[in-house]
GROMACS .gro file of C-alpha atoms in nm:
model
  437
    1MET     CA    1   6.789  11.283   8.116
    2ILE     CA    2   7.011  11.235   7.782
    3TRP     CA    3   6.933  10.857   7.828
    4LYS     CA    4   6.592  10.932   7.901
    5HIS     CA    5   6.533  11.053   7.596
    6VAL     CA    6   6.727  10.810   7.387
    7THR     CA    7   6.579  10.494   7.507
    8ALA     CA    8   6.216  10.670   7.445
    9CYS     CA    9   6.321  10.689   7.085
   10LEU     CA   10   6.452  10.360   7.075
   11GLY     CA   11   6.172  10.218   7.250
   12ILE     CA   12   6.417  10.020   7.510
   13SER     CA   13   6.413  10.098   7.910
   14LEU     CA   14   6.625  10.298   8.063
   15GLY     CA   15   6.731   9.996   8.337
   16SER     CA   16   6.843   9.805   8.056
   17ALA     CA   17   7.045  10.081   7.890
   18MET     CA   18   7.214  10.211   8.249
   19ALA     CA   19   7.277   9.800   8.285
   20ALA     CA   20   7.487   9.796   7.987
   21LEU     CA   21   7.614  10.119   8.053
   22MET     CA   22   7.735  10.009   8.387
   23ALA     CA   23   7.912   9.664   8.209
   24GLY     CA   24   8.057   9.878   7.984
   25ALA     CA   25   8.221  10.080   8.226
   26ALA     CA   26   8.377   9.774   8.413
   27VAL     CA   27   8.542   9.728   8.080
   28MET     CA   28   8.710  10.014   8.059
   29PRO     CA   29   8.903  10.132   8.327
   30GLY     CA   30   9.107  10.412   8.231
   31ILE     CA   31   8.979  10.756   8.054
   32ALA     CA   32   9.260  10.908   7.906
   33GLN     CA   33   9.512  11.035   8.175
   34ALA     CA   34   9.545  11.429   8.139
   35ALA     CA   35   9.943  11.385   7.982
   36ASP     CA   36   9.855  11.131   7.755
   37PRO     CA   37   9.705  11.268   7.367
   38VAL     CA   38   9.358  11.347   7.351
   39THR     CA   39   9.201  11.070   7.120
   40LEU     CA   40   8.899  11.122   6.937
   41THR     CA   41   8.674  10.865   6.703
   42PHE     CA   42   8.519  10.951   6.383
   43ARG     CA   43   8.264  10.810   6.256
   44PHE     CA   44   8.247  10.863   5.900
   45ASN     CA   45   7.991  10.645   5.612
   46ASP     CA   46   8.089  10.753   5.279
   47PRO     CA   47   8.341  10.560   5.082
   48GLU     CA   48   8.628  10.761   5.078
   49GLN     CA   49   8.788  10.611   5.388
   50LYS     CA   50   9.149  10.600   5.252
   51GLU     CA   51   9.138  10.942   5.136
   52MET     CA   52   8.999  11.086   5.425
   53ARG     CA   53   9.255  10.895   5.674
   54ALA     CA   54   9.550  11.071   5.490
   55ALA     CA   55   9.344  11.411   5.552
   56LEU     CA   56   9.299  11.271   5.933
   57ASP     CA   57   9.701  11.205   5.915
   58ALA     CA   58   9.749  11.559   5.822
   59PHE     CA   59   9.525  11.714   6.097
   60GLU     CA   60   9.718  11.500   6.341
   61LYS     CA   61  10.053  11.631   6.216
   62ALA     CA   62   9.951  11.970   6.269
   63ASN     CA   63   9.770  11.897   6.610
   64PRO     CA   64  10.001  11.659   6.823
   65GLY     CA   65   9.816  11.662   7.095
   66ILE     CA   66   9.495  11.477   6.901
   67LYS     CA   67   9.441  11.145   6.749
   68ILE     CA   68   9.210  11.025   6.529
   69ASN     CA   69   9.060  10.692   6.519
   70LEU     CA   70   8.825  10.686   6.209
   71GLU     CA   71   8.477  10.434   6.238
   72ARG     CA   72   8.328  10.356   5.895
   73MET     CA   73   7.938  10.295   5.913
   74ALA     CA   74   7.705  10.211   5.631
   75TRP     CA   75   7.454  10.505   5.609
   76LYS     CA   76   7.173  10.256   5.636
   77ASP     CA   77   7.256  10.153   5.990
   78ALA     CA   78   7.442  10.460   6.088
   79ARG     CA   79   7.128  10.629   6.269
   80ASP     CA   80   6.987  10.391   6.435
   81GLN     CA   81   7.323  10.261   6.533
   82PHE     CA   82   7.447  10.588   6.705
   83LEU     CA   83   7.065  10.599   6.893
   84ARG     CA   84   7.155  10.294   7.063
   85GLU     CA   85   7.488  10.391   7.128
   86ALA     CA   86   7.384  10.714   7.301
   87ALA     CA   87   7.145  10.489   7.487
   88VAL     CA   88   7.466  10.368   7.667
   89GLY     CA   89   7.666  10.681   7.651
   90GLU     CA   90   7.956  10.488   7.417
   91THR     CA   91   7.960  10.742   7.111
   92PRO     CA   92   8.189  10.861   6.862
   93ASP     CA   93   8.268  11.198   6.951
   94VAL     CA   94   8.215  11.378   6.594
   95VAL     CA   95   7.963  11.180   6.368
   96HIS     CA   96   7.824  11.188   6.015
   97ILE     CA   97   7.500  11.237   5.966
   98ALA     CA   98   7.215  11.311   5.717
   99PHE     CA   99   7.050  11.670   5.734
  100VAL     CA  100   6.769  11.562   5.842
  101TRP     CA  101   6.900  11.369   6.132
  102ALA     CA  102   7.043  11.661   6.345
  103LYS     CA  103   6.689  11.755   6.524
  104GLU     CA  104   6.615  11.433   6.618
  105MET     CA  105   6.962  11.316   6.746
  106GLY     CA  106   6.966  11.656   6.930
  107GLU     CA  107   6.631  11.668   7.081
  108ALA     CA  108   6.706  11.327   7.218
  109GLY     CA  109   6.990  11.438   7.389
  110ALA     CA  110   7.215  11.216   7.171
  111LEU     CA  111   7.392  11.539   7.041
  112ALA     CA  112   7.552  11.820   7.208
  113PRO     CA  113   7.466  12.197   7.157
  114LEU     CA  114   7.730  12.340   6.962
  115ASP     CA  115   7.608  12.712   7.052
  116ALA     CA  116   7.891  12.811   7.272
  117LEU     CA  117   8.170  12.653   7.070
  118ILE     CA  118   8.030  12.818   6.732
  119LYS     CA  119   8.037  13.196   6.941
  120ALA     CA  120   8.364  13.082   7.116
  121SER     CA  121   8.531  13.014   6.728
  122PRO     CA  122   8.311  13.063   6.443
  123PRO     CA  123   8.355  12.809   6.143
  124GLY     CA  124   8.461  12.897   5.796
  125LYS     CA  125   8.322  13.244   5.671
  126GLY     CA  126   8.009  13.246   5.982
  127LEU     CA  127   7.723  13.037   5.986
  128GLY     CA  128   7.548  13.253   5.732
  129ASP     CA  129   7.791  13.104   5.463
  130PHE     CA  130   7.635  12.728   5.589
  131ILE     CA  131   7.317  12.615   5.394
  132ALA     CA  132   7.053  12.450   5.583
  133MET     CA  133   7.086  12.596   5.905
  134ASP     CA  134   6.753  12.571   5.981
  135LEU     CA  135   6.748  12.156   5.978
  136ALA     CA  136   7.078  12.235   6.244
  137THR     CA  137   6.860  12.411   6.463
  138GLY     CA  138   6.630  12.219   6.697
  139LYS     CA  139   6.284  12.363   6.811
  140ASP     CA  140   6.478  12.492   7.135
  141GLY     CA  141   6.643  12.690   6.938
  142LYS     CA  142   7.005  12.530   6.991
  143ILE     CA  143   7.195  12.463   6.723
  144TYR     CA  144   7.257  12.069   6.711
  145ALA     CA  145   7.513  12.017   6.387
  146LEU     CA  146   7.700  12.206   6.147
  147PRO     CA  147   7.607  12.146   5.794
  148TRP     CA  148   7.903  11.971   5.597
  149THR     CA  149   7.812  11.864   5.213
  150THR     CA  150   7.499  11.939   5.008
  151ASP     CA  151   7.346  11.702   4.680
  152THR     CA  152   7.046  11.633   4.555
  153TRP     CA  153   6.923  11.308   4.354
  154ALA     CA  154   6.925  11.293   3.946
  155MET     CA  155   6.815  10.994   3.753
  156VAL     CA  156   7.112  10.861   3.588
  157TYR     CA  157   7.134  10.672   3.223
  158ARG     CA  158   7.362  10.410   3.053
  159THR     CA  159   7.341  10.628   2.682
  160ASP     CA  160   7.435  10.277   2.505
  161LEU     CA  161   7.195  10.116   2.601
  162LEU     CA  162   6.932  10.391   2.571
  163ASP     CA  163   7.044  10.356   2.173
  164GLN     CA  164   7.013  10.027   2.186
  165ALA     CA  165   6.644  10.071   2.256
  166GLY     CA  166   6.578  10.322   2.012
  167VAL     CA  167   6.500  10.581   2.315
  168LYS     CA  168   6.537  10.969   2.164
  169GLY     CA  169   6.596  11.177   2.466
  170LEU     CA  170   6.575  11.118   2.853
  171PRO     CA  171   6.227  11.098   3.006
  172ALA     CA  172   6.077  11.428   3.127
  173THR     CA  173   5.741  11.242   3.314
  174TRP     CA  174   5.731  10.935   3.530
  175ASP     CA  175   5.501  10.791   3.234
  176GLU     CA  176   5.767  10.801   3.016
  177LEU     CA  177   6.024  10.705   3.257
  178ARG     CA  178   5.782  10.340   3.287
  179GLN     CA  179   5.764  10.343   2.919
  180VAL     CA  180   6.161  10.378   2.829
  181SER     CA  181   6.235  10.108   3.106
  182ARG     CA  182   5.994   9.870   2.962
  183ASP     CA  183   6.136   9.977   2.571
  184VAL     CA  184   6.497   9.894   2.740
  185HIS     CA  185   6.419   9.578   2.889
  186ALA     CA  186   6.244   9.461   2.570
  187LYS     CA  187   6.503   9.542   2.339
  188THR     CA  188   6.811   9.450   2.524
  189GLY     CA  189   6.706   9.191   2.795
  190LYS     CA  190   6.832   9.449   3.034
  191THR     CA  191   6.737   9.594   3.332
  192GLY     CA  192   6.542   9.926   3.264
  193PHE     CA  193   6.513  10.145   3.574
  194GLY     CA  194   6.708   9.938   3.825
  195PHE     CA  195   6.599  10.149   4.131
  196PRO     CA  196   6.639   9.978   4.532
  197ALA     CA  197   6.320   9.803   4.607
  198GLY     CA  198   6.401   9.696   4.938
  199SER     CA  199   6.229   9.764   5.275
  200ALA     CA  200   6.542   9.810   5.538
  201SER     CA  201   6.541  10.105   5.784
  202SER     CA  202   6.663  10.429   5.579
  203GLY     CA  203   6.628  10.287   5.261
  204SER     CA  204   6.552  10.462   4.929
  205LEU     CA  205   6.221  10.411   4.882
  206TRP     CA  206   6.162  10.689   5.061
  207PHE     CA  207   6.297  10.939   4.860
  208LEU     CA  208   6.152  10.765   4.579
  209ALA     CA  209   5.782  10.788   4.732
  210ASN     CA  210   5.810  11.170   4.813
  211TYR     CA  211   5.987  11.253   4.440
  212ASN     CA  212   5.686  11.098   4.309
  213TRP     CA  213   5.428  11.252   4.556
  214TRP     CA  214   5.618  11.577   4.495
  215SER     CA  215   5.603  11.624   4.122
  216ASN     CA  216   5.207  11.568   4.187
  217GLY     CA  217   5.197  11.832   4.372
  218LYS     CA  218   5.110  11.697   4.708
  219ALA     CA  219   5.311  11.590   5.016
  220LEU     CA  220   5.332  11.334   5.310
  221VAL     CA  221   5.357  11.633   5.572
  222VAL     CA  222   5.189  11.986   5.485
  223GLU     CA  223   5.144  12.295   5.730
  224LYS     CA  224   4.887  12.561   5.742
  225ASP     CA  225   4.871  12.843   5.970
  226ASN     CA  226   5.187  12.660   6.171
  227LYS     CA  227   4.962  12.311   6.189
  228PHE     CA  228   5.074  12.014   6.029
  229SER     CA  229   4.905  11.735   5.918
  230VAL     CA  230   4.914  11.423   5.680
  231GLY     CA  231   4.915  11.560   5.307
  232VAL     CA  232   4.808  11.233   5.118
  233ASP     CA  233   4.554  11.035   5.121
  234LYS     CA  234   4.506  10.661   5.078
  235ALA     CA  235   4.462  10.691   4.704
  236ASP     CA  236   4.776  10.885   4.671
  237VAL     CA  237   4.993  10.616   4.848
  238ALA     CA  238   4.821  10.352   4.633
  239GLY     CA  239   4.890  10.510   4.335
  240THR     CA  240   5.233  10.540   4.406
  241MET     CA  241   5.277  10.189   4.535
  242ASN     CA  242   5.122  10.061   4.249
  243TYR     CA  243   5.349  10.258   4.011
  244PHE     CA  244   5.665  10.155   4.166
  245LYS     CA  245   5.519   9.782   4.191
  246SER     CA  246   5.460   9.739   3.812
  247TYR     CA  247   5.836   9.774   3.710
  248LEU     CA  248   5.863   9.444   3.909
  249ASP     CA  249   5.567   9.277   3.814
  250ASP     CA  250   5.668   9.374   3.470
  251GLY     CA  251   5.987   9.228   3.507
  252ASP     CA  252   6.161   9.524   3.357
  253THR     CA  253   6.300   9.593   3.672
  254PRO     CA  254   6.434   9.233   3.831
  255LYS     CA  255   6.246   9.103   4.177
  256SER     CA  256   6.560   9.060   4.291
  257MET     CA  257   6.562   9.441   4.354
  258LEU     CA  258   6.368   9.382   4.636
  259GLY     CA  259   6.654   9.282   4.861
  260VAL     CA  260   6.852   9.616   4.774
  261SER     CA  261   6.736   9.909   4.984
  262ASP     CA  262   7.061  10.152   4.942
  263TRP     CA  263   7.132  10.368   4.669
  264ALA     CA  264   7.462  10.323   4.670
  265ASP     CA  265   7.443   9.938   4.704
  266PRO     CA  266   7.668   9.743   4.464
  267VAL     CA  267   7.451   9.555   4.298
  268ILE     CA  268   7.350   9.878   4.142
  269ILE     CA  269   7.658  10.063   4.104
  270ARG     CA  270   7.814   9.744   3.963
  271GLY     CA  271   7.499   9.715   3.740
  272LEU     CA  272   7.516  10.033   3.563
  273ALA     CA  273   7.918  10.027   3.551
  274ASP     CA  274   7.886   9.644   3.331
  275GLY     CA  275   7.586   9.753   3.156
  276SER     CA  276   7.347   9.540   3.342
  277ILE     CA  277   7.116   9.841   3.445
  278ALA     CA  278   7.038  10.120   3.190
  279ILE     CA  279   6.868  10.364   3.421
  280GLY     CA  280   6.912  10.466   3.816
  281ILE     CA  281   6.858  10.737   4.058
  282MET     CA  282   7.103  10.823   4.312
  283PRO     CA  283   7.335  11.122   4.488
  284PRO     CA  284   7.637  11.237   4.273
  285ALA     CA  285   7.879  11.043   4.467
  286SER     CA  286   7.703  10.712   4.377
  287PHE     CA  287   7.689  10.842   4.026
  288ARG     CA  288   8.071  10.918   4.001
  289GLU     CA  289   8.133  10.579   4.172
  290ALA     CA  290   7.938  10.406   3.872
  291ILE     CA  291   8.175  10.606   3.608
  292ASN     CA  292   8.457  10.548   3.815
  293ALA     CA  293   8.401  10.161   3.805
  294TYR     CA  294   8.355  10.146   3.427
  295THR     CA  295   8.640  10.352   3.383
  296ALA     CA  296   8.900  10.147   3.590
  297ALA     CA  297   8.715   9.820   3.344
  298ASN     CA  298   8.726   9.982   3.039
  299PRO     CA  299   9.081  10.240   3.036
  300GLY     CA  300   9.088  10.514   2.747
  301LYS     CA  301   8.670  10.454   2.664
  302ALA     CA  302   8.444  10.729   2.706
  303ALA     CA  303   8.224  10.621   2.984
  304PRO     CA  304   7.853  10.633   2.819
  305PHE     CA  305   7.682  10.817   3.087
  306THR     CA  306   7.455  11.111   3.125
  307SER     CA  307   7.247  11.254   3.388
  308GLY     CA  308   6.877  11.405   3.408
  309PRO     CA  309   6.610  11.539   3.608
  310VAL     CA  310   6.389  11.374   3.867
  311PRO     CA  311   6.024  11.300   3.658
  312LYS     CA  312   5.753  11.528   3.606
  313GLY     CA  313   5.424  11.481   3.707
  314THR     CA  314   5.124  11.728   3.717
  315THR     CA  315   5.424  11.996   3.837
  316VAL     CA  316   5.828  11.954   3.788
  317GLY     CA  317   5.987  11.692   3.886
  318THR     CA  318   6.100  11.792   4.267
  319SER     CA  319   6.418  11.652   4.478
  320HIS     CA  320   6.489  11.718   4.821
  321LEU     CA  321   6.794  11.928   4.892
  322GLY     CA  322   6.999  11.682   5.067
  323GLY     CA  323   7.320  11.654   5.258
  324ARG     CA  324   7.554  11.576   5.550
  325MET     CA  325   7.622  11.711   5.873
  326LEU     CA  326   7.908  11.681   6.142
  327GLY     CA  327   7.761  11.667   6.515
  328ILE     CA  328   7.897  11.573   6.826
  329SER     CA  329   7.812  11.359   7.081
  330ALA     CA  330   7.667  11.488   7.376
  331THR     CA  331   7.903  11.211   7.569
  332SER     CA  332   8.206  11.316   7.411
  333LYS     CA  333   8.450  11.431   7.669
  334HIS     CA  334   8.661  11.645   7.439
  335PRO     CA  335   8.437  11.848   7.276
  336GLN     CA  336   8.708  12.148   7.273
  337GLU     CA  337   8.930  11.869   7.032
  338ALA     CA  338   8.602  11.785   6.850
  339TRP     CA  339   8.507  12.101   6.726
  340LYS     CA  340   8.877  12.178   6.634
  341LEU     CA  341   8.848  11.854   6.399
  342VAL     CA  342   8.480  11.963   6.304
  343GLN     CA  343   8.636  12.295   6.172
  344PHE     CA  344   8.905  12.119   5.996
  345LEU     CA  345   8.677  11.897   5.786
  346ASN     CA  346   8.462  12.203   5.674
  347ASP     CA  347   8.795  12.333   5.484
  348ALA     CA  348   8.844  12.441   5.163
  349SER     CA  349   9.116  12.210   5.106
  350ILE     CA  350   8.887  11.862   5.223
  351PHE     CA  351   8.666  11.928   4.904
  352THR     CA  352   8.936  11.972   4.647
  353GLY     CA  353   9.126  11.644   4.813
  354ALA     CA  354   8.937  11.397   5.042
  355TYR     CA  355   8.616  11.440   4.965
  356LYS     CA  356   8.594  11.538   4.596
  357SER     CA  357   8.220  11.333   4.542
  358GLN     CA  358   8.049  11.556   4.793
  359PHE     CA  359   7.959  11.941   4.746
  360PRO     CA  360   8.082  12.171   5.014
  361ALA     CA  361   7.729  12.326   5.198
  362GLN     CA  362   7.929  12.638   5.231
  363ARG     CA  363   7.744  12.891   4.996
  364SER     CA  364   8.114  13.054   4.893
  365LEU     CA  365   8.313  12.750   4.821
  366LEU     CA  366   7.978  12.593   4.646
  367GLN     CA  367   8.002  12.880   4.357
  368SER     CA  368   8.332  12.726   4.295
  369VAL     CA  369   8.210  12.401   4.236
  370ASP     CA  370   8.267  12.234   3.834
  371PHE     CA  371   7.983  11.998   3.781
  372GLY     CA  372   8.094  11.874   3.443
  373PRO     CA  373   7.924  11.714   3.167
  374GLU     CA  374   7.845  11.365   3.319
  375LEU     CA  375   7.659  11.538   3.610
  376LYS     CA  376   7.476  11.855   3.439
  377GLY     CA  377   7.167  11.678   3.524
  378PHE     CA  378   7.230  11.712   3.864
  379ALA     CA  379   7.309  12.079   3.849
  380GLU     CA  380   6.949  12.127   3.692
  381GLN     CA  381   6.776  11.915   3.949
  382LEU     CA  382   6.968  12.172   4.208
  383THR     CA  383   6.755  12.424   4.124
  384HIS     CA  384   6.451  12.231   4.176
  385ALA     CA  385   6.541  12.079   4.508
  386ARG     CA  386   6.301  12.152   4.813
  387THR     CA  387   6.419  12.113   5.185
  388TRP     CA  388   6.212  11.881   5.368
  389GLY     CA  389   6.022  12.222   5.560
  390PRO     CA  390   5.704  12.090   5.706
  391TYR     CA  391   5.864  11.720   5.743
  392ALA     CA  392   6.138  11.839   5.988
  393ASP     CA  393   5.994  12.127   6.140
  394GLY     CA  394   5.641  11.932   6.257
  395PRO     CA  395   5.574  11.687   6.467
  396TYR     CA  396   5.661  11.382   6.284
  397ALA     CA  397   6.004  11.222   6.340
  398MET     CA  398   6.137  11.221   6.003
  399GLY     CA  399   6.357  10.886   6.115
  400SER     CA  400   6.009  10.709   6.195
  401MET     CA  401   5.802  10.827   5.881
  402TRP     CA  402   6.142  10.717   5.670
  403ASN     CA  403   6.148  10.400   5.814
  404LEU     CA  404   5.759  10.351   5.818
  405THR     CA  405   5.768  10.459   5.443
  406GLY     CA  406   6.014  10.198   5.356
  407ARG     CA  407   5.845   9.905   5.554
  408ALA     CA  408   5.502   9.983   5.401
  409PHE     CA  409   5.635  10.000   5.001
  410GLY     CA  410   5.861   9.735   5.079
  411ALA     CA  411   5.555   9.505   5.213
  412ALA     CA  412   5.343   9.631   4.887
  413LEU     CA  413   5.583   9.601   4.631
  414SER     CA  414   5.648   9.243   4.734
  415GLY     CA  415   5.310   9.187   4.728
  416GLN     CA  416   5.340   9.057   5.086
  417THR     CA  417   5.055   9.322   5.187
  418SER     CA  418   4.824   9.444   4.968
  419VAL     CA  419   4.859   9.782   4.796
  420ASP     CA  420   4.554   9.915   4.989
  421ALA     CA  421   4.640   9.760   5.298
  422ALA     CA  422   4.963   9.888   5.298
  423ALA     CA  423   4.863  10.251   5.220
  424GLY     CA  424   4.637  10.260   5.493
  425ASP     CA  425   4.883  10.082   5.730
  426LEU     CA  426   5.112  10.358   5.625
  427LEU     CA  427   4.897  10.638   5.661
  428THR     CA  428   4.787  10.531   6.011
  429GLN     CA  429   5.108  10.489   6.159
  430VAL     CA  430   5.246  10.794   6.063
  431GLY     CA  431   4.929  10.992   6.171
  432LYS     CA  432   5.028  10.809   6.540
  433LEU     CA  433   5.356  10.970   6.538
  434ASN     CA  434   5.166  11.332   6.541
  435ALA     CA  435   4.954  11.224   6.802
  436GLY     CA  436   5.244  11.086   7.016
  437ARG     CA  437   5.407  11.427   7.018
   0.00000   0.00000   0.00000
């Protein structure tokens, strides 16, 4: 049943999946014997591999019957790779996923329901202390993941480049951002707004497009009277495409950014650190990477960075309430041990040690966060962050909308397709997601 759901999600045949599984079984003759330590695989997608490994070593010492293999996966590949692996029954035991993937992966049969584990051994101060539990709960009422961290995106700026360009104050609207980007490039020769404009799966254009729509009172998916529909028209989509395309056409954002899809791509982090990019948009963990890179290259110098809210349109600048969750694979042979690891990773000590770049998704722990002066824009933006709401609750698969939006915007921004054609195609394809469920 699991394979049937997942292979349908991925568009591959059940026969192919079974053949791959049988081939895999032939070279995996021995699952661990009863007397052997249980070995779990934990797939972790953020940069703190060294620190997380140290934390897992401490977990192993406290739990001598459990060994942890730490795997790394880039965020841009994480969703599709896990679903492919689920189709052939070869998944990590504990997987690091985005907030918006839990429902889809649970409904596809790739993640195990956690309800019995939670009832037997509740996490932290109980489920009521965790934010975004609605995103962790499937339409069948079962809980498929546990929120781990939360954050939102904000604008980040090199204050020295803004000063050189004569910019007074941070841009408050999308139009002001457009002009500041032009001014920085014209007066310093540097990239103005260095946003990732590539069309790869799970790319960043999904967020930029939605922020622009939300701040103008629109949304790709809306709900009324428990009915869901597309909330933007062709003119809305084309207007947003033309806005971001203008940066590339005018040259203050180089066309090389069409090859960059990830908000944490080294091109962006390095560009902010070395001063070749003046403006970015990203989550706090990526911003801290840029600050740390600058500090490492310029010891003793104050980092010339600040952050600010997402620009306004006709209404307040709005970003998404994002974050990460931890799920247990439906095919894990050791769910009890995997749950013990999930609970360990939600301990307060993790967020003050191995995983300091992320904010905990537990309300009691979030109250103790010190954002610091550079991240004050993120603290302000959190008050204007929204959940995905109808996007996650409706019939449209979030991951599919994400990928379709990225491909359509990438095609329009690169000139591969006209803006009107790309906008129309996006709406057609998103509409089919509703009709197909």
